[in-house]
Amino acid sequence: MIGIATNYSDIEARHSSGVYGLRGMTLVRGEGAILWDDRGRRYVDCTAAYGVASLGHCHPALVAAVRDQAQQLISCPGIFANDQRALLLQELTKALPAGLDRVFFCNSGTEAIEAGLKFARLATGRPGIIAAMSGFHGRTMGALSATWEPHYREPFAPLLPGVRHIPYDNLAALEAALTDDVGAVLLEIVQGEGGVRPGSAGFLLGAQRLCRERGALLIIDEVQTGFGRTGKLFAVEHYGIEPDLLCLAKGMAGGIPIGAVALGPRAGHPGVGTHGSTFGGNPLACAAARATLRVLHEEQLPQKAAQKGAFLLERLRSIKSRRVREIRGLGLMVGIELRERATPYLQALQERGLLALSAGPTVIRLLPPLIIGDDELEFAVRVLEEVLSQP
Ligand SMILES: Cc1ncc(COP(=O)(O)O)c(C=O)c1O
């Protein structure tokens, strides 16, 4: 019927599985760090679609790469080589930290974790997995077993046996838990969902040393921190960590679904048929990932994320609000821990044109596109100040 606007939120509420708490608005268009809803309202995006749209929305180089590749070849299974996949393998292994010179492609973060856990099991033959409290690794059964948050895990028990959670950033606890049945130690460099908590160099390098001494593999989950988010192309570079397996996804192809696990020398050679993915390494996603890597490099986005992140942290720390407990982060991965629940504040920010995320019950998480402009960051700080300092 002409004149009656379609309520897309209602349709989603009625017909989707219901696993997402809808925010009551419909996004229809994006450009750079700006999003528009179906009523023409404009928002500054500090979510980057959960840290995915690091080049901003509809970056011309990404749009062109996807359009050109869609006209060339979209699907090509792993049994046939493909030009885009081969070139991405070459370019990615060149950009990765030393030693990570083979890659398995999949389609999401949780799949990257599943592959990492399987490769570690194959290489070591050991079933034990150590992960950290407040860690988040995904929602499929293996990755979920390593995820900490009990309300994500408990409804699905029994999960993988042999998973132990230690307090994050506590090397003594890791040392005590790392027995000779442990094949994998799975850690984030900055815990994302768990509240934006950067780990210390001592803990992470200590974990690497202990893994080498005791025959376990160190799996670093850079699904959220990878591809420039923290101010380096990969967050492991902050501390010179050389993981045995590095899990990647989110920002890797600027918003086109992709995931990957990079394998170092201790990860062995998983044989033919040990793992696979129908969509993994498809030419469309590979072309998008190549364009993303090129733009990250040409526009020096990791360096910009470091500068903008430092500016954002400084400006946020100057906000005077009794509601704020702590502000922390690395690069453009920033958490504002409140003394109360974050959800009402996310809604208040949204009403004022700023989109942000939560990270656990009390943390407001900012993951803006790495291309965000200074004016847009200023706007974000102004709106946060207004909302957080209300009486
Ligand atoms: C650190 C980390 N690992 C894994 C995942 C799972 O990724 P996906 O949602 O793509 O399965 C996430 C998602 O937020 C994440 O932040």
XYZ file of C-alpha atoms and ligand atoms in Angstrom:
407
model
C 0.000 0.000 0.000
C 1.364 3.405 -0.965
C 2.091 5.778 1.894
C 2.514 3.207 4.660
C 6.164 2.644 5.494
C 7.262 -0.957 5.937
C 8.324 -1.643 9.514
C 11.370 -3.847 8.967
C 12.079 -4.152 12.705
C 8.627 -5.660 13.206
C 9.170 -8.154 10.383
C 12.511 -9.186 11.901
C 10.988 -9.443 15.365
C 8.263 -11.699 13.997
C 10.221 -13.945 11.647
C 13.846 -14.083 12.795
C 15.042 -16.742 15.253
C 14.976 -14.199 18.059
C 18.576 -14.671 19.179
C 19.352 -10.951 18.846
C 17.985 -8.208 21.076
C 16.840 -5.721 18.412
C 17.677 -2.056 18.944
C 14.454 -0.814 17.361
C 15.839 0.763 14.194
C 16.617 -0.267 10.634
C 19.913 0.563 8.941
C 19.736 0.908 5.177
C 22.821 2.787 3.990
C 26.389 3.562 4.973
C 29.270 5.703 3.804
C 32.559 5.932 5.694
C 31.787 6.166 9.413
C 28.199 7.301 8.835
C 25.067 5.127 8.730
C 21.511 6.086 7.842
C 18.288 4.457 8.986
C 15.141 3.945 6.914
C 13.783 7.294 8.113
C 16.824 9.171 6.845
C 18.336 9.667 10.319
C 22.139 9.872 10.389
C 24.366 8.083 12.910
C 28.096 8.115 13.641
C 29.078 4.453 13.705
C 31.268 3.385 16.610
C 30.379 -0.300 16.115
C 31.831 -0.973 12.619
C 29.286 -3.836 12.595
C 31.060 -5.568 15.513
C 34.502 -4.485 14.336
C 34.076 -5.705 10.782
C 33.785 -2.546 8.669
C 37.299 -1.285 9.380
C 37.551 0.558 6.053
C 34.230 2.255 6.786
C 31.038 1.508 4.926
C 31.198 1.093 1.155
C 34.864 2.057 0.734
C 35.242 2.610 -3.045
C 38.221 0.222 -3.326
C 36.289 -2.573 -1.601
C 33.138 -1.921 -3.623
C 35.166 -2.045 -6.856
C 36.986 -5.249 -5.859
C 33.729 -7.034 -4.989
C 31.966 -5.773 -8.129
C 34.852 -6.752 -10.428
C 35.281 -10.185 -8.857
C 31.523 -10.862 -8.925
C 31.712 -10.455 -12.697
C 34.697 -12.785 -12.941
C 34.201 -15.790 -10.594
C 32.343 -16.064 -7.274
C 32.786 -19.719 -6.268
C 35.783 -22.021 -6.509
C 36.237 -24.922 -4.076
C 39.541 -25.656 -2.384
C 40.309 -28.599 -4.663
C 40.943 -26.132 -7.514
C 43.471 -23.333 -7.202
C 42.260 -19.800 -7.865
C 44.132 -16.601 -8.745
C 42.541 -14.456 -5.992
C 43.068 -17.118 -3.315
C 46.681 -17.721 -4.319
C 47.475 -13.999 -4.380
C 45.773 -13.477 -1.009
C 47.813 -16.356 0.460
C 50.969 -14.729 -0.844
C 50.089 -11.198 0.335
C 48.735 -12.311 3.720
C 51.684 -14.533 4.636
C 53.995 -11.644 3.719
C 52.071 -9.328 6.078
C 51.809 -11.873 8.956
C 54.395 -12.148 11.751
C 57.424 -14.320 10.943
C 56.861 -18.061 10.786
C 53.142 -17.959 9.974
C 53.496 -19.037 6.366
C 50.483 -21.298 5.723
C 46.800 -20.364 5.985
C 43.434 -22.129 6.136
C 40.449 -20.020 5.027
C 36.942 -20.238 6.478
C 34.048 -17.796 6.842
C 33.816 -16.485 10.413
C 35.609 -16.089 13.698
C 34.124 -19.105 15.394
C 35.134 -21.291 12.430
C 38.682 -19.956 12.685
C 38.745 -21.031 16.358
C 37.333 -24.476 15.533
C 40.046 -24.946 12.904
C 42.732 -23.727 15.314
C 41.606 -26.176 18.015
C 41.505 -29.060 15.530
C 44.948 -28.264 14.110
C 46.390 -28.065 17.649
C 44.848 -31.454 18.488
C 46.301 -32.975 15.308
C 49.755 -31.556 15.909
C 50.026 -32.457 19.609
C 47.659 -35.419 20.013
C 46.667 -33.865 23.355
C 43.009 -33.155 24.241
C 43.415 -30.457 26.926
C 42.638 -26.801 26.192
C 43.371 -23.830 28.417
C 41.423 -20.612 27.866
C 40.918 -17.518 30.002
C 38.138 -16.238 32.199
C 36.267 -13.403 30.432
C 37.552 -14.732 27.090
C 35.229 -14.922 24.099
C 35.943 -17.187 21.134
C 32.605 -17.805 19.421
C 29.435 -19.812 19.683
C 29.923 -23.107 17.881
C 30.391 -26.021 20.280
C 34.225 -26.092 20.311
C 34.713 -22.330 20.445
C 31.852 -22.076 22.955
C 33.618 -24.555 25.222
C 36.550 -22.125 25.387
C 34.329 -19.048 25.812
C 34.080 -18.044 29.462
C 30.698 -16.370 30.023
C 28.614 -19.014 31.815
C 25.260 -17.823 30.446
C 26.525 -18.411 26.887
C 27.907 -21.850 27.793
C 25.761 -23.467 30.423
C 22.553 -24.047 28.410
C 24.632 -26.154 25.996
C 26.454 -28.427 28.427
C 28.004 -30.920 28.103
C 30.553 -29.151 25.926
C 34.078 -30.260 24.988
C 35.723 -32.073 27.886
C 39.199 -31.027 28.991
C 38.749 -27.244 28.790
C 40.092 -25.277 31.769
C 39.679 -21.526 32.348
C 42.387 -19.591 34.161
C 42.247 -15.942 35.288
C 43.405 -13.739 32.385
C 46.800 -12.081 32.799
C 47.811 -14.491 35.579
C 50.932 -16.354 34.523
C 51.219 -18.345 37.744
C 47.711 -19.755 37.176
C 48.604 -20.674 33.607
C 51.806 -22.345 34.742
C 49.894 -24.419 37.300
C 47.235 -25.473 34.772
C 49.590 -26.309 31.901
C 49.964 -30.052 32.453
C 51.250 -32.526 29.861
C 47.741 -33.355 28.549
C 47.252 -29.760 27.320
C 47.575 -29.303 23.557
C 46.332 -25.730 23.178
C 46.421 -22.471 25.100
C 43.885 -20.094 23.550
C 44.141 -16.383 24.373
C 43.134 -12.948 23.099
C 45.673 -10.100 23.146
C 42.921 -7.716 24.224
C 39.821 -9.410 25.566
C 36.998 -7.882 23.521
C 33.568 -9.188 24.501
C 34.932 -9.766 28.007
C 35.166 -6.013 28.615
C 38.029 -4.619 26.475
C 40.900 -5.803 28.687
C 44.416 -5.609 27.230
C 46.765 -8.382 28.399
C 50.268 -7.597 29.634
C 53.462 -8.366 27.699
C 54.685 -10.433 30.654
C 51.647 -12.699 30.618
C 51.466 -13.167 26.855
C 55.196 -13.704 26.318
C 55.219 -15.947 29.396
C 52.381 -17.996 27.862
C 54.434 -18.379 24.685
C 57.477 -19.546 26.661
C 55.469 -22.025 28.751
C 53.789 -23.473 25.650
C 57.167 -24.057 24.022
C 58.642 -25.606 27.168
C 55.692 -27.945 27.728
C 54.751 -28.985 24.203
C 51.429 -27.139 23.918
C 50.530 -24.818 21.030
C 49.746 -21.139 21.598
C 46.602 -20.153 19.691
C 46.111 -16.415 19.586
C 42.582 -15.250 18.828
C 42.887 -12.039 16.793
C 39.382 -12.276 15.392
C 38.598 -8.852 16.888
C 42.062 -7.302 17.278
C 43.428 -8.202 13.822
C 43.809 -6.051 10.712
C 44.794 -2.751 12.280
C 42.192 -2.412 15.031
C 44.692 -2.010 17.909
C 47.193 0.226 16.106
C 49.325 -2.538 14.552
C 48.297 -4.745 11.640
C 48.190 -7.640 14.152
C 48.039 -7.099 17.917
C 50.748 -9.757 18.502
C 53.179 -7.206 17.001
C 52.830 -4.988 20.100
C 54.800 -7.590 22.080
C 56.674 -9.570 19.419
C 54.598 -12.701 20.079
C 54.984 -15.541 17.595
C 51.866 -17.692 17.967
C 51.715 -21.253 16.689
C 48.219 -20.620 15.331
C 46.691 -17.193 14.679
C 42.897 -16.956 14.245
C 41.522 -14.098 12.145
C 38.132 -12.892 10.837
C 35.988 -9.734 11.336
C 37.859 -6.863 9.613
C 39.831 -9.140 7.291
C 37.728 -8.461 4.178
C 36.210 -5.125 5.255
C 32.759 -6.659 5.831
C 32.595 -9.565 3.403
C 32.443 -12.792 5.472
C 35.812 -14.499 5.829
C 37.899 -16.174 8.522
C 41.384 -17.646 8.567
C 43.892 -19.555 10.654
C 47.577 -18.990 10.033
C 49.886 -21.867 10.955
C 53.425 -21.567 12.297
C 56.145 -24.220 12.202
C 55.025 -26.001 15.410
C 51.482 -26.465 14.039
C 52.592 -29.228 11.687
C 50.897 -30.003 8.387
C 47.239 -31.001 8.701
C 46.794 -33.678 6.058
C 44.333 -33.843 3.155
C 40.773 -34.299 4.422
C 41.481 -33.421 8.066
C 39.454 -30.224 7.767
C 37.613 -28.191 5.130
C 34.976 -25.582 4.316
C 32.690 -25.342 1.292
C 32.769 -21.542 1.146
C 36.260 -21.113 2.649
C 38.660 -19.249 0.355
C 35.990 -18.318 -2.189
C 37.263 -15.845 -4.808
C 34.794 -13.095 -3.830
C 35.920 -13.004 -0.192
C 39.572 -13.372 -1.216
C 39.339 -10.418 -3.619
C 37.694 -8.365 -0.843
C 40.444 -9.356 1.625
C 43.147 -8.392 -0.897
C 41.541 -4.963 -1.407
C 41.249 -4.543 2.381
C 44.924 -5.370 2.965
C 45.900 -2.935 0.198
C 43.814 -0.085 1.661
C 45.043 -0.786 5.216
C 48.583 -0.411 3.903
C 48.069 2.521 1.485
C 46.001 4.605 3.904
C 48.250 3.623 6.859
C 45.178 2.681 8.843
C 46.935 0.775 11.662
C 49.064 3.870 12.395
C 45.941 6.054 12.225
C 44.122 3.679 14.576
C 46.994 4.107 17.061
C 46.840 7.939 16.848
C 43.061 8.198 16.869
C 42.770 5.631 19.652
C 45.234 7.583 21.828
C 43.270 10.798 21.141
C 39.969 9.066 21.958
C 41.283 7.580 25.212
C 42.669 10.956 26.294
C 39.447 12.816 25.523
C 37.278 10.175 27.170
C 39.451 10.191 30.288
C 38.833 13.920 30.623
C 35.058 13.337 30.986
C 33.996 13.948 34.554
C 31.313 11.444 35.446
C 30.645 9.541 38.636
C 29.233 6.759 36.462
C 32.596 5.878 34.892
C 34.751 3.325 36.685
C 37.570 2.964 34.136
C 38.433 3.759 30.533
C 40.807 1.372 28.773
C 41.765 0.133 25.348
C 44.351 -0.225 22.630
C 44.101 1.634 19.325
C 40.486 1.953 18.180
C 39.269 -0.743 20.567
C 38.028 1.208 23.547
C 35.982 0.266 26.609
C 34.220 2.577 29.070
C 33.469 0.590 32.203
C 30.517 1.990 34.113
C 29.412 1.493 37.699
C 26.013 0.470 36.345
C 24.492 -1.364 33.376
C 25.536 -0.137 29.923
C 22.339 -0.907 27.968
C 20.320 2.241 28.867
C 23.307 4.366 27.885
C 23.632 2.628 24.508
C 19.998 3.515 23.856
C 20.549 7.133 24.936
C 23.588 7.391 22.628
C 21.574 5.946 19.745
C 18.811 8.523 20.300
C 21.474 11.240 19.961
C 22.944 9.773 16.752
C 25.831 7.667 18.066
C 25.975 3.873 17.710
C 28.085 1.937 20.219
C 28.285 -1.623 21.573
C 28.405 -3.289 24.954
C 31.117 -5.665 26.169
C 29.619 -7.508 29.108
C 26.932 -5.912 31.285
C 28.700 -2.713 32.345
C 31.095 -1.776 29.533
C 30.356 0.530 26.582
C 32.584 -0.632 23.715
C 33.689 1.617 20.867
C 34.941 -0.071 17.686
C 34.716 2.688 15.067
C 35.836 2.137 11.476
C 39.578 2.842 11.277
C 38.896 5.596 8.713
C 36.764 7.598 11.186
C 37.411 11.351 10.905
C 38.471 13.683 13.734
C 35.130 15.539 13.568
C 33.229 12.270 13.928
C 35.370 11.251 16.913
C 34.771 14.691 18.465
C 31.042 14.166 17.965
C 31.270 10.744 19.651
C 33.102 12.207 22.657
C 30.626 15.100 22.934
C 27.617 12.771 22.910
C 29.232 10.372 25.387
C 30.055 13.295 27.691
C 26.478 14.568 27.484
C 24.991 11.149 28.239
C 27.449 10.105 30.952
C 27.419 13.379 32.861
C 23.650 13.761 33.075
C 22.465 14.135 36.664
C 37.817 -12.589 19.964
C 36.696 -13.222 19.195
N 36.820 -14.502 18.796
C 35.851 -15.114 18.090
C 34.679 -14.459 17.782
C 33.602 -15.161 16.988
O 33.517 -14.594 15.727
P 32.212 -14.797 14.816
O 31.118 -14.014 15.430
O 32.640 -14.264 13.467
O 31.949 -16.255 14.780
C 34.501 -13.127 18.188
C 33.252 -12.419 17.894
O 32.921 -11.420 18.462
C 35.538 -12.495 18.916
O 35.423 -11.237 19.335
